XYZ file of C-alpha atoms in Angstrom:
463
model
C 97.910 126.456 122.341
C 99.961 129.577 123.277
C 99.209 132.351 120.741
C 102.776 133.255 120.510
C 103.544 131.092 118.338
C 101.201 132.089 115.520
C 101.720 135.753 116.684
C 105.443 135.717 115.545
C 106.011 136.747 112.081
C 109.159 138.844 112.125
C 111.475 138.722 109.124
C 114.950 137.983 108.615
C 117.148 138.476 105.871
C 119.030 135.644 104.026
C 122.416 135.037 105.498
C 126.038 134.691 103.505
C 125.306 130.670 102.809
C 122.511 131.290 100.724
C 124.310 132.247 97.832
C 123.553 133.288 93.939
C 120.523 135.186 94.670
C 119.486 138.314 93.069
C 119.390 141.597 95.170
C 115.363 141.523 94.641
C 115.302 138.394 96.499
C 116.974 138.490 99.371
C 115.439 140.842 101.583
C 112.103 140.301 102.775
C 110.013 140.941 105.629
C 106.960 138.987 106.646
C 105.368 141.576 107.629
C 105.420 142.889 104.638
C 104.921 140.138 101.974
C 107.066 140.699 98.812
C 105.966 140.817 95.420
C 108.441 138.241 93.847
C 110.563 140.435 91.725
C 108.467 144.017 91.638
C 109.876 145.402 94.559
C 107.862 145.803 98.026
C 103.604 144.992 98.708
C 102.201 147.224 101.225
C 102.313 146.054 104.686
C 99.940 143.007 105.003
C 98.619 140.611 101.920
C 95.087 142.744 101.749
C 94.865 145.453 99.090
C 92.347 146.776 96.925
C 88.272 146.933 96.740
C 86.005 144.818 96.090
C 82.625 147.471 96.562
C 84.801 149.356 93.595
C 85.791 145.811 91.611
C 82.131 145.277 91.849
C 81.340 148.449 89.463
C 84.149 146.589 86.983
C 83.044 143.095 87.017
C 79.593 143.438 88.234
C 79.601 140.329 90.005
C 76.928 139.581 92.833
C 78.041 136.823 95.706
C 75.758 134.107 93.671
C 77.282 135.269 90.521
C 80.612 134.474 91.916
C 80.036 131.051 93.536
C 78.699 130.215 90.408
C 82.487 131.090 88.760
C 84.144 129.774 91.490
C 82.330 126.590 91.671
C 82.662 125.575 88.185
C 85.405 122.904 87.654
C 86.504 122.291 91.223
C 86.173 119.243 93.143
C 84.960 120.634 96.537
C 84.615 123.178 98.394
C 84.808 122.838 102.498
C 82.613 124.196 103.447
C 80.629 126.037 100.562
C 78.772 127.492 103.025
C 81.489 129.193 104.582
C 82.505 130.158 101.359
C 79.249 132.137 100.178
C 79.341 134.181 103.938
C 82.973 135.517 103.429
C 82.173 136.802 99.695
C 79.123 138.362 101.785
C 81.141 140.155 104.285
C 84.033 140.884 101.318
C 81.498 142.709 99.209
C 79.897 144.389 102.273
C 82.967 145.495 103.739
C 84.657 146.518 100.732
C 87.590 144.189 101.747
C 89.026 141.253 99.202
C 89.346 137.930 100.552
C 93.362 136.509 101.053
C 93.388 133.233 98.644
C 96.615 131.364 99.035
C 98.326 128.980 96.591
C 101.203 127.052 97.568
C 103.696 126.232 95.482
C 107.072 123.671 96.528
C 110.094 125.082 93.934
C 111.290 121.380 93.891
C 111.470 121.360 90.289
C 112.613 124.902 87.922
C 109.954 124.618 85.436
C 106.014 124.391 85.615
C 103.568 121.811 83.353
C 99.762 122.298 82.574
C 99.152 120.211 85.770
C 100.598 123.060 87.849
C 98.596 125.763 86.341
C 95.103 124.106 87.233
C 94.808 125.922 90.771
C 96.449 128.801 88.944
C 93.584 129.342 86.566
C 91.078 129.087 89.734
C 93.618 131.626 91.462
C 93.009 134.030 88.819
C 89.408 133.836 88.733
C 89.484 135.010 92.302
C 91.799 137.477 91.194
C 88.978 138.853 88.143
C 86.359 138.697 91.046
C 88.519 141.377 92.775
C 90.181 139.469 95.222
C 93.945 139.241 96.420
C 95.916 136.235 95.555
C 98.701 135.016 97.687
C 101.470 132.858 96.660
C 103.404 130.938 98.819
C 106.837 129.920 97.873
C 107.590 127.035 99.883
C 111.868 127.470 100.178
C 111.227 126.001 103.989
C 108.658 123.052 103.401
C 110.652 122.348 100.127
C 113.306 121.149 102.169
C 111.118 118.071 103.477
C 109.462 117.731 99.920
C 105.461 117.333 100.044
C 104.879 113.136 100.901
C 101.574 113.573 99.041
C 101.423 110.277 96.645
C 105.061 109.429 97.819
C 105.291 105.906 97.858
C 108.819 106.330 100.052
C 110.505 109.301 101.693
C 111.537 112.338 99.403
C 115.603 113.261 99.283
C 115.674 116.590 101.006
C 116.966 119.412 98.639
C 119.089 122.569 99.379
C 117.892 125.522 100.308
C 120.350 126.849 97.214
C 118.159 124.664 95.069
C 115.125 125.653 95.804
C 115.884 128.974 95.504
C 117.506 128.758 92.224
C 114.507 126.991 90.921
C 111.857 129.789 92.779
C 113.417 132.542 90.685
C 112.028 130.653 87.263
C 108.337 130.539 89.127
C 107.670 134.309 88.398
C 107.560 134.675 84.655
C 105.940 131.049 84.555
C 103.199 132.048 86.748
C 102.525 135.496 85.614
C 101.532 133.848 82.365
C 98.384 133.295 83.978
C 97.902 135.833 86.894
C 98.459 139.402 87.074
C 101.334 140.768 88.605
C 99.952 143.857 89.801
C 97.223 141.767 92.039
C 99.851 138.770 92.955
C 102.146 139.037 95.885
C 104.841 136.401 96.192
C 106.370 135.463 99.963
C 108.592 132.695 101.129
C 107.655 130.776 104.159
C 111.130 130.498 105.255
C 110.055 134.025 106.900
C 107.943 132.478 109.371
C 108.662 129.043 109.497
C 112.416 129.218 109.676
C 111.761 131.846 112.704
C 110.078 129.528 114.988
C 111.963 127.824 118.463
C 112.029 124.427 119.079
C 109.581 124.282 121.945
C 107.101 126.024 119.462
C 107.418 123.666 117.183
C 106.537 121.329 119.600
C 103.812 123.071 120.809
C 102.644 122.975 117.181
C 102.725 119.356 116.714
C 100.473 119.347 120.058
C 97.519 120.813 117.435
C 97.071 117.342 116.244
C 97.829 113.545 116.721
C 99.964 110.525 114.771
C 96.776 109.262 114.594
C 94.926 112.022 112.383
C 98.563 111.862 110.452
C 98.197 108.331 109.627
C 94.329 108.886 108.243
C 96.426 110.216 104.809
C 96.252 107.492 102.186
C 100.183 107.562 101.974
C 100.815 107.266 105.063
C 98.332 105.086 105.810
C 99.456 102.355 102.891
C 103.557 102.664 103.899
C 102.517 102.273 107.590
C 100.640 98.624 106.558
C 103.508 97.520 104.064
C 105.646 98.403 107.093
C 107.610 100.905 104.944
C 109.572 103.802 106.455
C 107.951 107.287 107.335
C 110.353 109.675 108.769
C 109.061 111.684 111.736
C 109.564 114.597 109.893
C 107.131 114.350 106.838
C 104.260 114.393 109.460
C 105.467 118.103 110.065
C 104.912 119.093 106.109
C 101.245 119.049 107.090
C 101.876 121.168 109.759
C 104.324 123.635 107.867
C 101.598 124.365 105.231
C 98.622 124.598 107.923
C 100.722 127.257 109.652
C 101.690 129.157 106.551
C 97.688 129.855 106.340
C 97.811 131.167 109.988
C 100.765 133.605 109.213
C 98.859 134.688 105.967
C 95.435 134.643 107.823
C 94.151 133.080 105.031
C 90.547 133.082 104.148
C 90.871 130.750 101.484
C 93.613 128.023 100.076
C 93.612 126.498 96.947
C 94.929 122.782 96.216
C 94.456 119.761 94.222
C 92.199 116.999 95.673
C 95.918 115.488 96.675
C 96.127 118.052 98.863
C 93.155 118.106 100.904
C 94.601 116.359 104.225
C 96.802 119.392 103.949
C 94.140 121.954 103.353
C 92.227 121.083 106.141
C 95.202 121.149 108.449
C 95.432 125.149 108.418
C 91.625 125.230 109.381
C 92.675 123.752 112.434
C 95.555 125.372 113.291
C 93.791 128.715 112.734
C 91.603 127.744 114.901
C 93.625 127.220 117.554
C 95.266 130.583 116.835
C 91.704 131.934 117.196
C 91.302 132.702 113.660
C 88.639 132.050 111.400
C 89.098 128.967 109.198
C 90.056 129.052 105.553
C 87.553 127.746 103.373
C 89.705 124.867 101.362
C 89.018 124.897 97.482
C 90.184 121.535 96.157
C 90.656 121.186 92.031
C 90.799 117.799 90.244
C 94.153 116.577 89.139
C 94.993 117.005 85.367
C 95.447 113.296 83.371
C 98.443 113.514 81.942
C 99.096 112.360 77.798
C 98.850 109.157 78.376
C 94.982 109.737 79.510
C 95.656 107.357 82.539
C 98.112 108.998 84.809
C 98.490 112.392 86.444
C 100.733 114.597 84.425
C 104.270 114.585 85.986
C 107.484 115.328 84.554
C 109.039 112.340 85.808
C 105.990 109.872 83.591
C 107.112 111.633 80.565
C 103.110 112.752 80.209
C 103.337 116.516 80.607
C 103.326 119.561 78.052
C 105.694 122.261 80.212
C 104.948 125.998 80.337
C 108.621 127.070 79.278
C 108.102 124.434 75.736
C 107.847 126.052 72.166
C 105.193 126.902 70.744
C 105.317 124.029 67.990
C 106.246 121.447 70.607
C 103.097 122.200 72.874
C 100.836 122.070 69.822
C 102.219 118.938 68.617
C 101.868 117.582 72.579
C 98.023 118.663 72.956
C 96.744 116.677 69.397
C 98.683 113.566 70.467
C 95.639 114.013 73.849
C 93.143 111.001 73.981
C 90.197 112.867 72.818
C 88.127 111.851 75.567
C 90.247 114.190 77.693
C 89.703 117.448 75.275
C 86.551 118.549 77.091
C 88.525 118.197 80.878
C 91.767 120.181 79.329
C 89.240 123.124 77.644
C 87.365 123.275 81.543
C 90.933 123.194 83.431
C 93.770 124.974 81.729
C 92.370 127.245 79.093
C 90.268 130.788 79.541
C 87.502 129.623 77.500
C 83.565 130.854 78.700
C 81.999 127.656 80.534
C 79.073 128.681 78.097
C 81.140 127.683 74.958
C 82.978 124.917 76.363
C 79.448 123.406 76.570
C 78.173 124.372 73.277
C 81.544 122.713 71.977
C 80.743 119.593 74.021
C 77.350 119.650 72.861
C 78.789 119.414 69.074
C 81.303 116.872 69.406
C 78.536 114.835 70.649
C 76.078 115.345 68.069
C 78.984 114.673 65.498
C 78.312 118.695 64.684
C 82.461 119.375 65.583
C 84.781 117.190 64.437
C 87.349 115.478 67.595
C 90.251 116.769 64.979
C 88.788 120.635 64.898
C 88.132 120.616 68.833
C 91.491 119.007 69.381
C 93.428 122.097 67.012
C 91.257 124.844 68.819
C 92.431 123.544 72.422
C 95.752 123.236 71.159
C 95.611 127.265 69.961
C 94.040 128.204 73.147
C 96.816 126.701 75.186
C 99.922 128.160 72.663
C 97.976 131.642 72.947
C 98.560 131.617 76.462
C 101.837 131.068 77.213
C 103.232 132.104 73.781
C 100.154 134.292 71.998
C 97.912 134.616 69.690
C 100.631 134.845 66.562
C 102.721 131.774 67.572
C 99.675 129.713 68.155
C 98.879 130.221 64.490
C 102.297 129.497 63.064
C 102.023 126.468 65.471
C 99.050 125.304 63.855
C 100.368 125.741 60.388
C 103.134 123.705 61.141
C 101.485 121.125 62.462
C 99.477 120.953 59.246
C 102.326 121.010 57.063
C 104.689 118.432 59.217
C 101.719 116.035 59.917
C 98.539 116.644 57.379
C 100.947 117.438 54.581
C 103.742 114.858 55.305
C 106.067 118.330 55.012
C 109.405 118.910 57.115
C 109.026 121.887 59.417
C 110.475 125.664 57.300
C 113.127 125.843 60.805
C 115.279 123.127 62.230
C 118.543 122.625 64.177
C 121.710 122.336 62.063
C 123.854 119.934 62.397
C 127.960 119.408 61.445
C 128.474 116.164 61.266
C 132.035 115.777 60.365
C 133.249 115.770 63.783
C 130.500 112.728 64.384
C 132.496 110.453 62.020
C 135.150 107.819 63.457
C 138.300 107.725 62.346
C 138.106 105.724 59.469
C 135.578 108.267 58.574
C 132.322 106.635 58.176
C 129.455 107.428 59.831
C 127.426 105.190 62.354
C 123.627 106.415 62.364
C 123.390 105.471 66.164
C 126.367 108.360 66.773
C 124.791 110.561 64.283
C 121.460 110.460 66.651
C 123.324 110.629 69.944
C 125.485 113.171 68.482
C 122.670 115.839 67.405
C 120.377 115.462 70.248
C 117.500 113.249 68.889
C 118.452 110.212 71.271
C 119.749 110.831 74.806
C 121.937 107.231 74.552
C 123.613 104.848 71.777
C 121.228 101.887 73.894
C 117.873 104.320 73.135
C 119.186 105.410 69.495
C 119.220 101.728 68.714
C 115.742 101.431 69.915
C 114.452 104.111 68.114
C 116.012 102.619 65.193
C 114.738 99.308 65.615
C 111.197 100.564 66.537
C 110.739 102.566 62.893
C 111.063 105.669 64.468
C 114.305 107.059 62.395
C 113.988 108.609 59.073
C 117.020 110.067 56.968
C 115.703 111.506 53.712
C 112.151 110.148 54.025
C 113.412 107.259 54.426
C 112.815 104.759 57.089
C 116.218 102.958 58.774
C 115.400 99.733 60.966
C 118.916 98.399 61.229
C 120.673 99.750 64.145
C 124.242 98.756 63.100
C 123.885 101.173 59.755
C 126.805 103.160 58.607
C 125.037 106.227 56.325
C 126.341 108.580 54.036
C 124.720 112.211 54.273
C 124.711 114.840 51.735
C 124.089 118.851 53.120
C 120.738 119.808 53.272
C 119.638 116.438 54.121
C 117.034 115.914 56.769
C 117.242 113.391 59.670
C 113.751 112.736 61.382
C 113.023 110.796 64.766
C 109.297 110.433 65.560
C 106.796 112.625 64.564
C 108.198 115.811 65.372
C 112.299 115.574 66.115
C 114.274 116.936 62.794
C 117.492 118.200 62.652
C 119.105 119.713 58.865
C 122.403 117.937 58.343
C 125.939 119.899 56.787
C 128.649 118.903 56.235
């Protein structure tokens, strides 16, 4: 394959259709990878030293397989791995890790931040971490575990949702070793006939070894030429970034091992792929996604992600300590150790994970208050000390009573009158303590007074 077309990586600046974008985000140049919101990187993604990280973290090349290692799903090949951090140390130069990430949705869940947590381990070890926004590949959507083909969204859209990625990701990483670039800068560059010359790097063949792929093409269900090129977008992102090593969930590792080959063909040396296990959702069964209802977001209060992590199976505490929290490996297993001697109680563990994941994304003072609450809404049977208020006079119909199915609609506890009755006829509404099953109830409220859907939905009604 002609070497042109992994040699091009000139920028381009956003024309006059892509509209509402901040000034910090619409210049860029690939050649000089942006860092999303903190003005320009140096040319390049490399930066810093590892010979002088070393002194800091003291870290041989076993010492950091050993981090690196713990809690993902595979390495390919570890090998490979354990001769780069060789030549990183002895060179003084920090290995390019790449992440990914598709801004089809604005806000990030604990799923997400799995690769993230891996990311900034390689960060501690004095490496330089990479994201990729994916504003080009976004506009096919990632087929991964798509059962049919994905709507294709707007480049305005994805946009507008990659501005909310910073301050959700630099919960976990740190913004002075990040740097932030948008694929668009290469991808949106290249000609047609290199983009068939791309597609020449592999076959429909290889493309139909993915398990989606591979179950719609035997239920004879639609695949649209163009998903098979999502592989190839992400494979050639790793060749612009000359990756050395990409992170991913074990979803992704079709797509992973994609950029080893096109870097091969560019006559690079292959990215080491770094898969991570996906993150069981709530329910315990399912991977967290947004759209199952099973997820605990990054951008949620305080309150509502504590209350989220103790409804967890507890079989899943030990999994959610290893994946999304900063605790030692050492004391994860002494934990483990005592909630199977029956030293720890499930209820303990299950508060302590719940603290550790509040102190992250809202710190170490909300996590307490979070806990207290929880203890006083659910141990103590107590209504929470702050609340929504709620007017209700406008909520009455115009022989002024009050229906309790408007009264839920109308302050936000049920989306619909159809899933307000439900609620109601499920024992999930309380007004005053008290429990209402019959959906057709007319109710008279008094200021002060508290209505309550689930466990922990309360709004303070006024009049």
């Amino acid at each position: 394959m002609p070497e042109g077309i992994f040699a091009r990586l000139s920028g381009r600046k956003y024309n006059g259709n892509d509209k509402n974008l901040s000034e910090d985000m619409i210049e860029y140049n690939a050649t000089k990878v942006w860092r999303f919101g903190l003005g320009k990187s140096e040319p390049g993604v490399r930066g810093g030293n590892v010979a002088e990280n070393k002194k800091e973290y003291g870290k041989t090349v076993e010492e950091q397989l050993s981090i690196l290692k713990t809690g993902a799903a595979e390495i390919i090949p570890e090998a490979e791995l354990a001769a780069k951090l060789e030549r990183s140390l002895s060179e003084g130069k920090p290995l390019v890790v790449k992440l990914g990430l598709d801004p089809t949705a604005p806000d990030v869940h604990l799923g997400h931040t799995v690769p993230l947590q891996k990311l900034r381990q390689f960060q501690d070890l004095g490496h330089q971490a990479v994201i990729v926004i994916g504003d080009f590949t976004g506009r096919i959507g990632d087929p991964t575990g798509k059962s049919e083909t994905r709507k294709p969204m707007t480049p305005e859209e994805l946009l507008r949702n990659a501005k909310t990625y910073q301050e959700q990701v630099f919960k976990i990483l740190d913004p002075a070793k990040t740097r932030m670039t948008f694929n668009s800068s290469w991808l949106g560059k290249l000609t047609f006939a290199e983009v068939i010359k791309l597609a020449a790097a592999t076959t429909v063949a290889r493309m139909l070894e993915r398990d989606d792929f591979a179950k719609r093409y035997a239920a004879g269900m639609p695949i649209g030429v163009h998903e098979f090129f999502y592989p190839l977008m992400q494979g050639y992102d790793s060749v612009a970034l000359r990756a050395d090593v990409e992170l991913g969930g074990t979803d992704q590792t079709f797509n992973l091992l994609m950029g080893r080959t096109l870097q091969k063909e560019a006559g690079q040396e292959p990215q080491v792929a770094l898969t991570l296990p996906l993150l069981e959702g709530l329910d315990g069964v399912q991977k967290m996604s947004k759209s199952l209802g099973n997820y605990i977001g990054v951008y949620e209060s305080g309150r509502e992600m504590f209350g989220k992590t103790m409804s967890l199976p507890d079989e899943l505490m030990i999994r959610y300590f290893e994946r999304v929290t900063k605790v030692p490996v050492a004391e994860i297993r002494r934990l483990e150790a005592g909630l199977r001697e029956g030293t720890v109680h499930p209820r303990d563990l299950k508060m302590r994970l719940a603290r550790e994941i509040v102190g992250i994304y809202h710190g170490e003072e909300e996590a307490e208050r979070a806990q207290a609450e929880f203890i006083r809404m659910f141990q103590q049977k107590e209504a929470p000390d702050e609340m929504p208020v709620i007017e209700v006079g406008a909520l009455k119909g115009p022989d002024g009573r009050l229906e309790l199915v408007t009264l839920l609609v109308g302050s936000g506890l049920a989306p619909s009158r159809g899933e307000a009755r439900r609620l109601i006829e499920q024992g999930g509404v309380r007004l005053r303590e008290e429990r209402v099953t019959d959906p057709q109830a007319i109710v008279s409220v008094n200021s002060g007074d508290v209505l309550q859907v689930g466990k922990r939905k309360f709004v303070r009604l006024t009049l």
